[in-house]
PDB file of C-alpha atoms and ligand atoms in Angstrom:
ATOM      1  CA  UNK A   1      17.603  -0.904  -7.698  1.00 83.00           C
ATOM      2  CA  UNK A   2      14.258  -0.703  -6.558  1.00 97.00           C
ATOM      3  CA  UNK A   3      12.331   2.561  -6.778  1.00 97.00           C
ATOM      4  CA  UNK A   4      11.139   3.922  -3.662  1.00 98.00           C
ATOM      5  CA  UNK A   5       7.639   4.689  -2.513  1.00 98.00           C
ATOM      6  CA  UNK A   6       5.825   6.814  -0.673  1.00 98.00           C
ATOM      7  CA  UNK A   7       1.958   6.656  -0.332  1.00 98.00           C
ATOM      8  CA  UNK A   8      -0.507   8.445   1.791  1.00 98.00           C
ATOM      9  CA  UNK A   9      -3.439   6.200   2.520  1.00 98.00           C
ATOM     10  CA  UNK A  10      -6.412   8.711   3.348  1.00 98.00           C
ATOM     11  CA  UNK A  11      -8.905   5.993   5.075  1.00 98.00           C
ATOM     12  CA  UNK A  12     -12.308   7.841   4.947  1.00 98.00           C
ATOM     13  CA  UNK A  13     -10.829  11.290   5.552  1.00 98.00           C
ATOM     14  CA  UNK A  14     -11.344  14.548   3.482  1.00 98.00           C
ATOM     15  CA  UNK A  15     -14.176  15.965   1.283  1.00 98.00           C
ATOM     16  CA  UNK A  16     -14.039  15.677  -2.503  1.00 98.00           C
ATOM     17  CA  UNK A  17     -13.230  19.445  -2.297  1.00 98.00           C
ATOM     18  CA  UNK A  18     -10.901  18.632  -0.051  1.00 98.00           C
ATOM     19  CA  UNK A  19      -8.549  16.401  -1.425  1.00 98.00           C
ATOM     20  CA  UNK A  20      -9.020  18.484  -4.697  1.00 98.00           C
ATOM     21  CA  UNK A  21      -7.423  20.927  -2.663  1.00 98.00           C
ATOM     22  CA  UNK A  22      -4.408  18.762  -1.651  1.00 98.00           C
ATOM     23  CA  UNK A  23      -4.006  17.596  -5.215  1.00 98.00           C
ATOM     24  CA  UNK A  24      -3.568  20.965  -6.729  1.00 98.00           C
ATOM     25  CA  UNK A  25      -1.000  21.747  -3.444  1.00 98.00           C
ATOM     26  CA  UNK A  26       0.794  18.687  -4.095  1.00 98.00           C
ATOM     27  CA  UNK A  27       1.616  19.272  -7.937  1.00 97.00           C
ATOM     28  CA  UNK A  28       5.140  20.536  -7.459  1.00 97.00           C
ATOM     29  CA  UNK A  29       5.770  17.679  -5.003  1.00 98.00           C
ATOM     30  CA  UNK A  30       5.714  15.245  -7.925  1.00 97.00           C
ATOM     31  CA  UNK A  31       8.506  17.111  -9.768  1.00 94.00           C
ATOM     32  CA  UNK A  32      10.505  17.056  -6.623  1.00 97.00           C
ATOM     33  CA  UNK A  33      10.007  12.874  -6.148  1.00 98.00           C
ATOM     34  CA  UNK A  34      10.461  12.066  -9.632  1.00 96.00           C
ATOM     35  CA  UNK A  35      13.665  14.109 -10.188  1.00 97.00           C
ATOM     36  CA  UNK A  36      14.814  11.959  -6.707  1.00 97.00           C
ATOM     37  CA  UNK A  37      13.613   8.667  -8.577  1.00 96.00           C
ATOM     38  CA  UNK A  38      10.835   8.765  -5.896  1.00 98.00           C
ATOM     39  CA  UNK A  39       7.295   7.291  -7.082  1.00 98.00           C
ATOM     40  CA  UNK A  40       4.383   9.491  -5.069  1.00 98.00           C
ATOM     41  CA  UNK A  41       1.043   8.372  -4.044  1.00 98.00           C
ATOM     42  CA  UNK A  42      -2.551   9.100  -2.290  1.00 98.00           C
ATOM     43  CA  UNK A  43      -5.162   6.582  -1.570  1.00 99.00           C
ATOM     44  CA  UNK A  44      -8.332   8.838  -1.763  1.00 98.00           C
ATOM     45  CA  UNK A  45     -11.715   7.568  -0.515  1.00 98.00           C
ATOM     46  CA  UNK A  46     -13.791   6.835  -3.715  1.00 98.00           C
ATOM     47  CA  UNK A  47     -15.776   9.829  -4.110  1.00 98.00           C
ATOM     48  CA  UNK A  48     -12.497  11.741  -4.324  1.00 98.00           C
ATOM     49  CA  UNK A  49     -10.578   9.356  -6.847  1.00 98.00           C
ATOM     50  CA  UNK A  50     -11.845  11.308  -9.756  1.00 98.00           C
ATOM     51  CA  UNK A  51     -10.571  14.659  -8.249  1.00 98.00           C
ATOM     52  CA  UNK A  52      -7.909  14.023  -7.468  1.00 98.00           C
ATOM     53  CA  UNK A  53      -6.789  12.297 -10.331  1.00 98.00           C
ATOM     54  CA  UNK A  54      -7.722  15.434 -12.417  1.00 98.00           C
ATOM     55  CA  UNK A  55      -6.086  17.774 -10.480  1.00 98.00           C
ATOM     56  CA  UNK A  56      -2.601  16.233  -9.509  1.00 98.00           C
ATOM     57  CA  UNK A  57       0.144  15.986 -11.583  1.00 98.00           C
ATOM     58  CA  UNK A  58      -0.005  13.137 -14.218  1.00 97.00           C
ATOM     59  CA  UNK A  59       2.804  11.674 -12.197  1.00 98.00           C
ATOM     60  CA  UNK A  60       0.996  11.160  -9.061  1.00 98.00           C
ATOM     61  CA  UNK A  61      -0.037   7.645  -8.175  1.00 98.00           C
ATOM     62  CA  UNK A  62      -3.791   7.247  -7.698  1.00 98.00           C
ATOM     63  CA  UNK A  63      -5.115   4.252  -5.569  1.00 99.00           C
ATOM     64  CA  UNK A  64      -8.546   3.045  -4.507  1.00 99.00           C
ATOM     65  CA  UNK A  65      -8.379   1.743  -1.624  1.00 98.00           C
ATOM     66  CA  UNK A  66     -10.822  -1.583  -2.195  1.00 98.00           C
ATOM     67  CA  UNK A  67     -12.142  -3.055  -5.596  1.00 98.00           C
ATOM     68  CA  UNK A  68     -14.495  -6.056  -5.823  1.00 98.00           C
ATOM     69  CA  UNK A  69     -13.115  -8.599  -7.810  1.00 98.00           C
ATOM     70  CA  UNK A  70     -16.302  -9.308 -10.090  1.00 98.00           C
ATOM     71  CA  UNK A  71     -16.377  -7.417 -13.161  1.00 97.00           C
ATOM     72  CA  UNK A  72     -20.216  -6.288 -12.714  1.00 98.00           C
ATOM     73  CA  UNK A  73     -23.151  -7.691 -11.008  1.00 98.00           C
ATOM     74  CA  UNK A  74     -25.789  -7.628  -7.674  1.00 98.00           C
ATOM     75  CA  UNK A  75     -22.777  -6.630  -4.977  1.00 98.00           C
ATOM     76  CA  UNK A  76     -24.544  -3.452  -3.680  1.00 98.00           C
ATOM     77  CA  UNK A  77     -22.117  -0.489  -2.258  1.00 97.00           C
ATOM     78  CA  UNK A  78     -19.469  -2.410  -4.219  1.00 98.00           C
ATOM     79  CA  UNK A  79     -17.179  -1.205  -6.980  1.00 98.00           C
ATOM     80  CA  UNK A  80     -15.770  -2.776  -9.550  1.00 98.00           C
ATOM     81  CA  UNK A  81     -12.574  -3.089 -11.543  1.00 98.00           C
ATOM     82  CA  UNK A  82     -13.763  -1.593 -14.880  1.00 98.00           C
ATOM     83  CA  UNK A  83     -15.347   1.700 -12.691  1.00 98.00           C
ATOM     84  CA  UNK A  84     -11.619   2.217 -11.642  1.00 98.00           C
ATOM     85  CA  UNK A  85     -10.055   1.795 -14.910  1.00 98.00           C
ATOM     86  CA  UNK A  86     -12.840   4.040 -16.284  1.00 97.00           C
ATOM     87  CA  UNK A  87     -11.165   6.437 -14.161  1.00 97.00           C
ATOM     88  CA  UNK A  88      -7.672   5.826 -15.199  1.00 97.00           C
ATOM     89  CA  UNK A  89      -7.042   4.352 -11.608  1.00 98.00           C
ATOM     90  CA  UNK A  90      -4.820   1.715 -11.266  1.00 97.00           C
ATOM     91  CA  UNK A  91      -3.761   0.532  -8.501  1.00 98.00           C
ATOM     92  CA  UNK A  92      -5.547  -0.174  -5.278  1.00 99.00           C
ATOM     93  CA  UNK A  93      -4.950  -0.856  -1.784  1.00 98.00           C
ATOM     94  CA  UNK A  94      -6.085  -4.551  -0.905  1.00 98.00           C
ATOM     95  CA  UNK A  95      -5.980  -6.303   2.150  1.00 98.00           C
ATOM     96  CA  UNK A  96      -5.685  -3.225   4.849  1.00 98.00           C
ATOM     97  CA  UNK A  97      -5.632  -4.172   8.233  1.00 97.00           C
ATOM     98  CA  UNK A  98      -9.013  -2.163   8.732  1.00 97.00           C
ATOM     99  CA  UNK A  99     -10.809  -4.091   5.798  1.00 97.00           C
ATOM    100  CA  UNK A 100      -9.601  -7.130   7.332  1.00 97.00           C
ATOM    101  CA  UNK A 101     -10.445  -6.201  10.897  1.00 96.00           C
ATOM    102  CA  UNK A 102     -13.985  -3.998   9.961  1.00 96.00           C
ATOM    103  CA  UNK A 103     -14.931  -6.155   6.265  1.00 94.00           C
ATOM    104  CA  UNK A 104     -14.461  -9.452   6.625  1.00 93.00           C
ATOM    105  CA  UNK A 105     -11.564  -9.446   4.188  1.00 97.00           C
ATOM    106  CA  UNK A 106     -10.018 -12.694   4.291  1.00 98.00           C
ATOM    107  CA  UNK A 107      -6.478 -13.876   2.524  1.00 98.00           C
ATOM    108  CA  UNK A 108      -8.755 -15.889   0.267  1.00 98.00           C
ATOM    109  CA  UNK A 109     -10.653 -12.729  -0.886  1.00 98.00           C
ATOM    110  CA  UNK A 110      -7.263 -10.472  -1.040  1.00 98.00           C
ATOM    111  CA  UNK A 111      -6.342 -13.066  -3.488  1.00 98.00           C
ATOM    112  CA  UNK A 112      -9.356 -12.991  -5.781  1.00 98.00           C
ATOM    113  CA  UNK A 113      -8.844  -9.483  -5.907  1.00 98.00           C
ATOM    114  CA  UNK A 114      -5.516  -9.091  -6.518  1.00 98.00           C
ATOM    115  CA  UNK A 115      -5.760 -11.843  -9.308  1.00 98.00           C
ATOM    116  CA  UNK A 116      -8.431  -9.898 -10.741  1.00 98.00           C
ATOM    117  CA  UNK A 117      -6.242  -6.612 -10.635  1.00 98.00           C
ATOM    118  CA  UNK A 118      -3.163  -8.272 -12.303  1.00 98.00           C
ATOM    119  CA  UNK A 119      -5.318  -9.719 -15.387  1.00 98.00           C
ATOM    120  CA  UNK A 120      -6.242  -6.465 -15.591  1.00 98.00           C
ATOM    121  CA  UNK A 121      -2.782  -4.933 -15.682  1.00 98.00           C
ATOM    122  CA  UNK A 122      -3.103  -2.648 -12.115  1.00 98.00           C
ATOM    123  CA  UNK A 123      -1.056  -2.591  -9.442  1.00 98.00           C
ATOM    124  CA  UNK A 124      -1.927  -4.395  -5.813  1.00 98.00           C
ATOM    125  CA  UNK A 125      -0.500  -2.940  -2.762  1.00 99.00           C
ATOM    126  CA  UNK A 126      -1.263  -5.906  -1.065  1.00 98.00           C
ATOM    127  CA  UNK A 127      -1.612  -5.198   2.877  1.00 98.00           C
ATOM    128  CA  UNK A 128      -0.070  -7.491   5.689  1.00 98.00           C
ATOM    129  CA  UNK A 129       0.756  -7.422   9.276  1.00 98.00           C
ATOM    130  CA  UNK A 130      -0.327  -9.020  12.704  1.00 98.00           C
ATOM    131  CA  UNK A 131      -1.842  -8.064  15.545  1.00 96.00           C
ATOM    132  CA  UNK A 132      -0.470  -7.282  19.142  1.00 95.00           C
ATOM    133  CA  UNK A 133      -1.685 -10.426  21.019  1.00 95.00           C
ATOM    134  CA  UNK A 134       0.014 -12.560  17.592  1.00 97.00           C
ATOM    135  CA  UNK A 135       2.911 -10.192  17.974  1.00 96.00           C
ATOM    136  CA  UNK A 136       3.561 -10.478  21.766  1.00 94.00           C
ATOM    137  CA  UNK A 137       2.973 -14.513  21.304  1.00 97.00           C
ATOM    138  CA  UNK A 138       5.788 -14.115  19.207  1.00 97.00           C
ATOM    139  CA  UNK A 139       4.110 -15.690  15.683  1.00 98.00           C
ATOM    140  CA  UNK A 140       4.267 -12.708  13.565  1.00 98.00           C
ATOM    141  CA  UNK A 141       5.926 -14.331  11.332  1.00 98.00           C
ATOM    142  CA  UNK A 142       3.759 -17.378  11.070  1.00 98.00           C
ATOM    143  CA  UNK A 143       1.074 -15.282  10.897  1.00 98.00           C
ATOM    144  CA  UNK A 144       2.442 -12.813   8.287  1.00 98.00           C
ATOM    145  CA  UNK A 145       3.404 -15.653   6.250  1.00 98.00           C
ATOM    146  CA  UNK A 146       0.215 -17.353   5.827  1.00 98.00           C
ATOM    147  CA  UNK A 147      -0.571 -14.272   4.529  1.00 98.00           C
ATOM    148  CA  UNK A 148       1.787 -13.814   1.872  1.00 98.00           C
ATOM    149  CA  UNK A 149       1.321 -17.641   0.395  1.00 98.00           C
ATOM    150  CA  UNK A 150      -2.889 -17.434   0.679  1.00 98.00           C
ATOM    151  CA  UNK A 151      -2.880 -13.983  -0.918  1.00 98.00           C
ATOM    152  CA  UNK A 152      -0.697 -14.674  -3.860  1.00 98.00           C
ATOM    153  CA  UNK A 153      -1.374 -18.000  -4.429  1.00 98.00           C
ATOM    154  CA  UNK A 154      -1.884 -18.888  -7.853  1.00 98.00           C
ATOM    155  CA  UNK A 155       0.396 -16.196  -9.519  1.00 98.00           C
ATOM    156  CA  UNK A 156       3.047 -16.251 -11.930  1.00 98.00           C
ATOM    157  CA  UNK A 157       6.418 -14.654 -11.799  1.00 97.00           C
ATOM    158  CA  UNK A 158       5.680 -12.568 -14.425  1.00 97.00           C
ATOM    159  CA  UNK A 159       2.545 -11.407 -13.025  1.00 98.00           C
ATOM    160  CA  UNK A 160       3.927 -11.052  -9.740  1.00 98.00           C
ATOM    161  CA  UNK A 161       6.684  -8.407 -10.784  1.00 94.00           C
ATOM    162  CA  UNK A 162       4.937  -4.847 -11.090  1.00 96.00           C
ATOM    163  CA  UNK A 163       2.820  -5.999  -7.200  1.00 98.00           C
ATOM    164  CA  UNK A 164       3.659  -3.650  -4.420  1.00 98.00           C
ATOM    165  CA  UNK A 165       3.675  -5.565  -0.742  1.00 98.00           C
ATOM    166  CA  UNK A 166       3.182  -3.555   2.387  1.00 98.00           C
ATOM    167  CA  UNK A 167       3.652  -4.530   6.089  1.00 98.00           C
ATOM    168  CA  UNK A 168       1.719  -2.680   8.442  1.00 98.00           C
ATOM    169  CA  UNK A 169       1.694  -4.319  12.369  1.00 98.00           C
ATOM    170  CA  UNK A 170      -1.469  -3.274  13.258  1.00 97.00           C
ATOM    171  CA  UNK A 171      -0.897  -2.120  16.885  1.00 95.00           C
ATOM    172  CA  UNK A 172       1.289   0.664  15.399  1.00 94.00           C
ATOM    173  CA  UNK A 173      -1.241   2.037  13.338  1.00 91.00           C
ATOM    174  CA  UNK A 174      -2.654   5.134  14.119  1.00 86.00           C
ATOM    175  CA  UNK A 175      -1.461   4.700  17.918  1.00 87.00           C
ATOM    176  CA  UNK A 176       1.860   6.220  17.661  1.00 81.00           C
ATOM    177  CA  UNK A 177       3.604   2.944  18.759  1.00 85.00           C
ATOM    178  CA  UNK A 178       5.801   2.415  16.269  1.00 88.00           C
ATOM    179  CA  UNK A 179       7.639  -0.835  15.264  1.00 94.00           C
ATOM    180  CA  UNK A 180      11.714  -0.546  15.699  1.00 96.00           C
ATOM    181  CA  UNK A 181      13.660  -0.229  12.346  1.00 97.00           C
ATOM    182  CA  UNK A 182      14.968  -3.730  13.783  1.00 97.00           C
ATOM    183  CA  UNK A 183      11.494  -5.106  13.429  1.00 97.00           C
ATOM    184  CA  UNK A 184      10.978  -3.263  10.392  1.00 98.00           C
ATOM    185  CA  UNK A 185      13.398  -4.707   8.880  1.00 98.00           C
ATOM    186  CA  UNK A 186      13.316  -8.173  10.250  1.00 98.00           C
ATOM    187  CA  UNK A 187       9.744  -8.743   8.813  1.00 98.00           C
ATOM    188  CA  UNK A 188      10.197  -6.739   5.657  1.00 98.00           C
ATOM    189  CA  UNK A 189      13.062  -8.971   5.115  1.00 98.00           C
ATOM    190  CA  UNK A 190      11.089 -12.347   5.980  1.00 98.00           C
ATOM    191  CA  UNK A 191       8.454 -11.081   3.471  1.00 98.00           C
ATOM    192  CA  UNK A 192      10.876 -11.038   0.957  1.00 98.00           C
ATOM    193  CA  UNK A 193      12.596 -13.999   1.755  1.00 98.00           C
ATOM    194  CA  UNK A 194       8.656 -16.058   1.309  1.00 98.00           C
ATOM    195  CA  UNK A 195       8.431 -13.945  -2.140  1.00 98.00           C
ATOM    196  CA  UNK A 196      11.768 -15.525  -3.049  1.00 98.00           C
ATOM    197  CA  UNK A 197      10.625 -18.884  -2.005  1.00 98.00           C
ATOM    198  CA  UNK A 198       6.918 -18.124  -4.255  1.00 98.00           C
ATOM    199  CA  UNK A 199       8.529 -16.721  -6.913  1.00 98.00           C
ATOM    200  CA  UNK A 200      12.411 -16.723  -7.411  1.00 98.00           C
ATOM    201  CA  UNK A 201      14.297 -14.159  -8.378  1.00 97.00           C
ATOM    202  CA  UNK A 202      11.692 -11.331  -9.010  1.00 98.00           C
ATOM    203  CA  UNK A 203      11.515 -11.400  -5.475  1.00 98.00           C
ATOM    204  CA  UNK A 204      14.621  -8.865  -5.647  1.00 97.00           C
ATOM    205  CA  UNK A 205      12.145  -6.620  -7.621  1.00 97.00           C
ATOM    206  CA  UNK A 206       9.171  -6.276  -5.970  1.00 98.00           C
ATOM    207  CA  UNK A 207       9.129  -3.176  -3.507  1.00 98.00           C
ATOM    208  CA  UNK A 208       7.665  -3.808   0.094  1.00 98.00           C
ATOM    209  CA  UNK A 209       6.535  -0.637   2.175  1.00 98.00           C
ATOM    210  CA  UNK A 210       6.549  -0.336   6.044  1.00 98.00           C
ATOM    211  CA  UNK A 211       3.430   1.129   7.210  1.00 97.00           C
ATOM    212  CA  UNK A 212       2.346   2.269  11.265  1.00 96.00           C
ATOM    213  CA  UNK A 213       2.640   5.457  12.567  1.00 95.00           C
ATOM    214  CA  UNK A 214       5.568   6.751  10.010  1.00 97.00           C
ATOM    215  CA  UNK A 215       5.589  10.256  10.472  1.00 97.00           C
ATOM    216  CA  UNK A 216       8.196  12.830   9.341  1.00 98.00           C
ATOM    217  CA  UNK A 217      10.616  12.406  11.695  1.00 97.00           C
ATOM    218  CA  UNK A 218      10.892   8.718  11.425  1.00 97.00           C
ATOM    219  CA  UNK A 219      10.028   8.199   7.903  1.00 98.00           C
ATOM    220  CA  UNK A 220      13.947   7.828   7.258  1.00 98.00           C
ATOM    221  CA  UNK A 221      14.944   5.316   9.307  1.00 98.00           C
ATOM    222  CA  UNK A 222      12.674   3.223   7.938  1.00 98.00           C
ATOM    223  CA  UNK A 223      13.551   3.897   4.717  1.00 98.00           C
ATOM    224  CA  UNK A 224      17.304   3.034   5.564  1.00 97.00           C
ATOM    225  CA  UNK A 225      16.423  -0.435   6.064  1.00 98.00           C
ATOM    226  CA  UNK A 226      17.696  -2.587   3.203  1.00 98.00           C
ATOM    227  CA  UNK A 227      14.318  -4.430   2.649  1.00 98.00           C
ATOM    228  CA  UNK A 228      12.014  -1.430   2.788  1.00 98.00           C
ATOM    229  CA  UNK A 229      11.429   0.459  -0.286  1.00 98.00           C
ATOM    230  CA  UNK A 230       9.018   3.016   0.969  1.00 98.00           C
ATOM    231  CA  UNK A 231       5.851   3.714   3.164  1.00 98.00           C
ATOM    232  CA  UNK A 232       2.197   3.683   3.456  1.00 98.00           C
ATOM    233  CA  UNK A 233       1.202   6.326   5.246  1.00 98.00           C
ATOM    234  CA  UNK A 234      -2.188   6.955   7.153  1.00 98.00           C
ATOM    235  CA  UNK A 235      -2.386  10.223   9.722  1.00 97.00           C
ATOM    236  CA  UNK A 236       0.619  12.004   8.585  1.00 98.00           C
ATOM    237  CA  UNK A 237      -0.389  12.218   5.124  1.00 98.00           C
ATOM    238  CA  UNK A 238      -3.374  14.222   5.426  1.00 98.00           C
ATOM    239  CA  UNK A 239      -2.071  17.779   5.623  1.00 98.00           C
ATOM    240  CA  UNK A 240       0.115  18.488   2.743  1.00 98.00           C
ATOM    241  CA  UNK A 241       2.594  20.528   4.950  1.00 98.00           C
ATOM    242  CA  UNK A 242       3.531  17.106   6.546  1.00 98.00           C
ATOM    243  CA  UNK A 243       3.195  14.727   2.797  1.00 98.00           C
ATOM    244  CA  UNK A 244       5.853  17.104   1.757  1.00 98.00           C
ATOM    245  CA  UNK A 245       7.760  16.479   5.376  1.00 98.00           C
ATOM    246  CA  UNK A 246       7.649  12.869   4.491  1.00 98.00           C
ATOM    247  CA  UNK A 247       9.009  13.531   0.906  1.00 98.00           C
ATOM    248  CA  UNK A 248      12.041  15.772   1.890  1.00 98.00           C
ATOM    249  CA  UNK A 249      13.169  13.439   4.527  1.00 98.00           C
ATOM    250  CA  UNK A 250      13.943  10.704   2.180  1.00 98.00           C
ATOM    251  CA  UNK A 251      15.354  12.913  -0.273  1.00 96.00           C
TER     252      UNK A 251
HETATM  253  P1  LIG B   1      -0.961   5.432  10.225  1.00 65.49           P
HETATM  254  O1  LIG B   1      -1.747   4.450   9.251  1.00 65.49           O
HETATM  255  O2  LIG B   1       0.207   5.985   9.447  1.00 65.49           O
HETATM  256  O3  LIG B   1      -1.950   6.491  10.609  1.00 65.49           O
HETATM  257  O4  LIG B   1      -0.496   4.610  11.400  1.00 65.49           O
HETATM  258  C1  LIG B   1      -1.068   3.638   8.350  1.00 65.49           C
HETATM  259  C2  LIG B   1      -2.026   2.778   7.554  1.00 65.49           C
HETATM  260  O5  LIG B   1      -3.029   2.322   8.114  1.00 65.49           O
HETATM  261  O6  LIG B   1      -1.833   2.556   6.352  1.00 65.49           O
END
């Protein structure tokens, strides 16, 4: 049985005192998850990492949401894999649609980073999805695919079994537009079904999130779908009133 998910990805949103304030708010929420077999999680910008991390309950999941994949060096407004750990952060969003889209972040470069994070025993959510002109020309799952095998090339089974995969269509994030549970599921599924084909068996253990607009009331369709572990969450987990509206509706 996979262990389901639920993280807030908090983009550059919220003040250090901020999301020191949602961290302290969010305290019993962890209880709540974990007694549900839940796993509960914010992506804070940075600057808030530390904060956050102090001020949430020890059970709360703690992602950057970018790392550089050299250890140290002349990479200017970078940070690096040792800062995190520093920190006691480990795991970190790679690949994000936005990154990709806004950073140049390339499946080649998603893969040097998430190499980089597994050698150092953290936890990738590695990001995936296609855009609306791939999506209406009907090779998502080309597209998505490509992704997968470039991404995690080069990686063990073993190393492969703690990674986190999410699947995010861009043109339903942060528009409202969501993807059907159909579609969901259909691509969720096709994920796994390439992790299978990578990696065997430990395919079966490796949770993949749908992320795009999930918002309270939807959150728990998604979660029905047999492939989808859990969510990544943008706009509807910035105000603790509706993180905790996401929580209680997968109860
Ligand atoms: P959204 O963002 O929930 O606001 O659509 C999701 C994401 O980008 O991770």
């Amino acid at each position: 049985m996979r262990r389901k998910l639920l993280l807030g990805n908090w983009k550059m949103n919220k003040l250090s005192s901020e999301a020191k304030e949602f961290a302290v708010q969010s305290k019993p929420l962890v209880a709540l998850a974990q007694k549900n077999n839940i796993d509960l999680g914010v992506a804070p910008t940075y600057l808030s990492l530390a904060t956050v991390k102090e001020n949430a309950d020890k059970g709360m999941i703690v992602a950057a949401q970018n790392v550089h994949f050299k250890e140290s060096g002349a990479y200017t407004g970078e940070v690096s894999i040792p800062m995190l750990k520093e920190f006691g952060i480990d795991w970190v969003l790679i690949g994000h649609s936005e990154r990709r889209g806004y950073d140049n972040e390339t499946n080649e470069k998603c893969n040097l980073k998430i190499k980089a994070l597994i050698e150092n025993g953290m936890v990738p959510v590695y990001c995936c999805g296609e855009s609306l002109s791939t999506f209406e020309a009907g090779q998502t799952k080309e597209f998505v695919e490509q992704q997968i095998r470039v991404g995690l090339a080069d990686l063990t089974k073993e190393q492969v079994k703690d990674l986190v995969v999410a699947y995010e269509p861009i043109w339903s994030i942060g528009t409202g537009k969501n993807a059907s549970v159909e579609i969901a599921q259909d691509i969720c599924g096709f994920v796994r079904s390439i992790l299978r084909d990578m990696f065997g068996e430990v395919a079966e253990k490796i949770r993949i999130l749908y992320g795009g607009s999930v918002k309270p009331e939807n959150i728990k369709a998604y979660l029905s779908c047999p492939d989808v572990d859990g969510a990544l969450v943008g706009g509807a987990s910035l105000k603790i009133d509706s993180y905790e509206g996401l929580l209680k509706n997968i109860l």
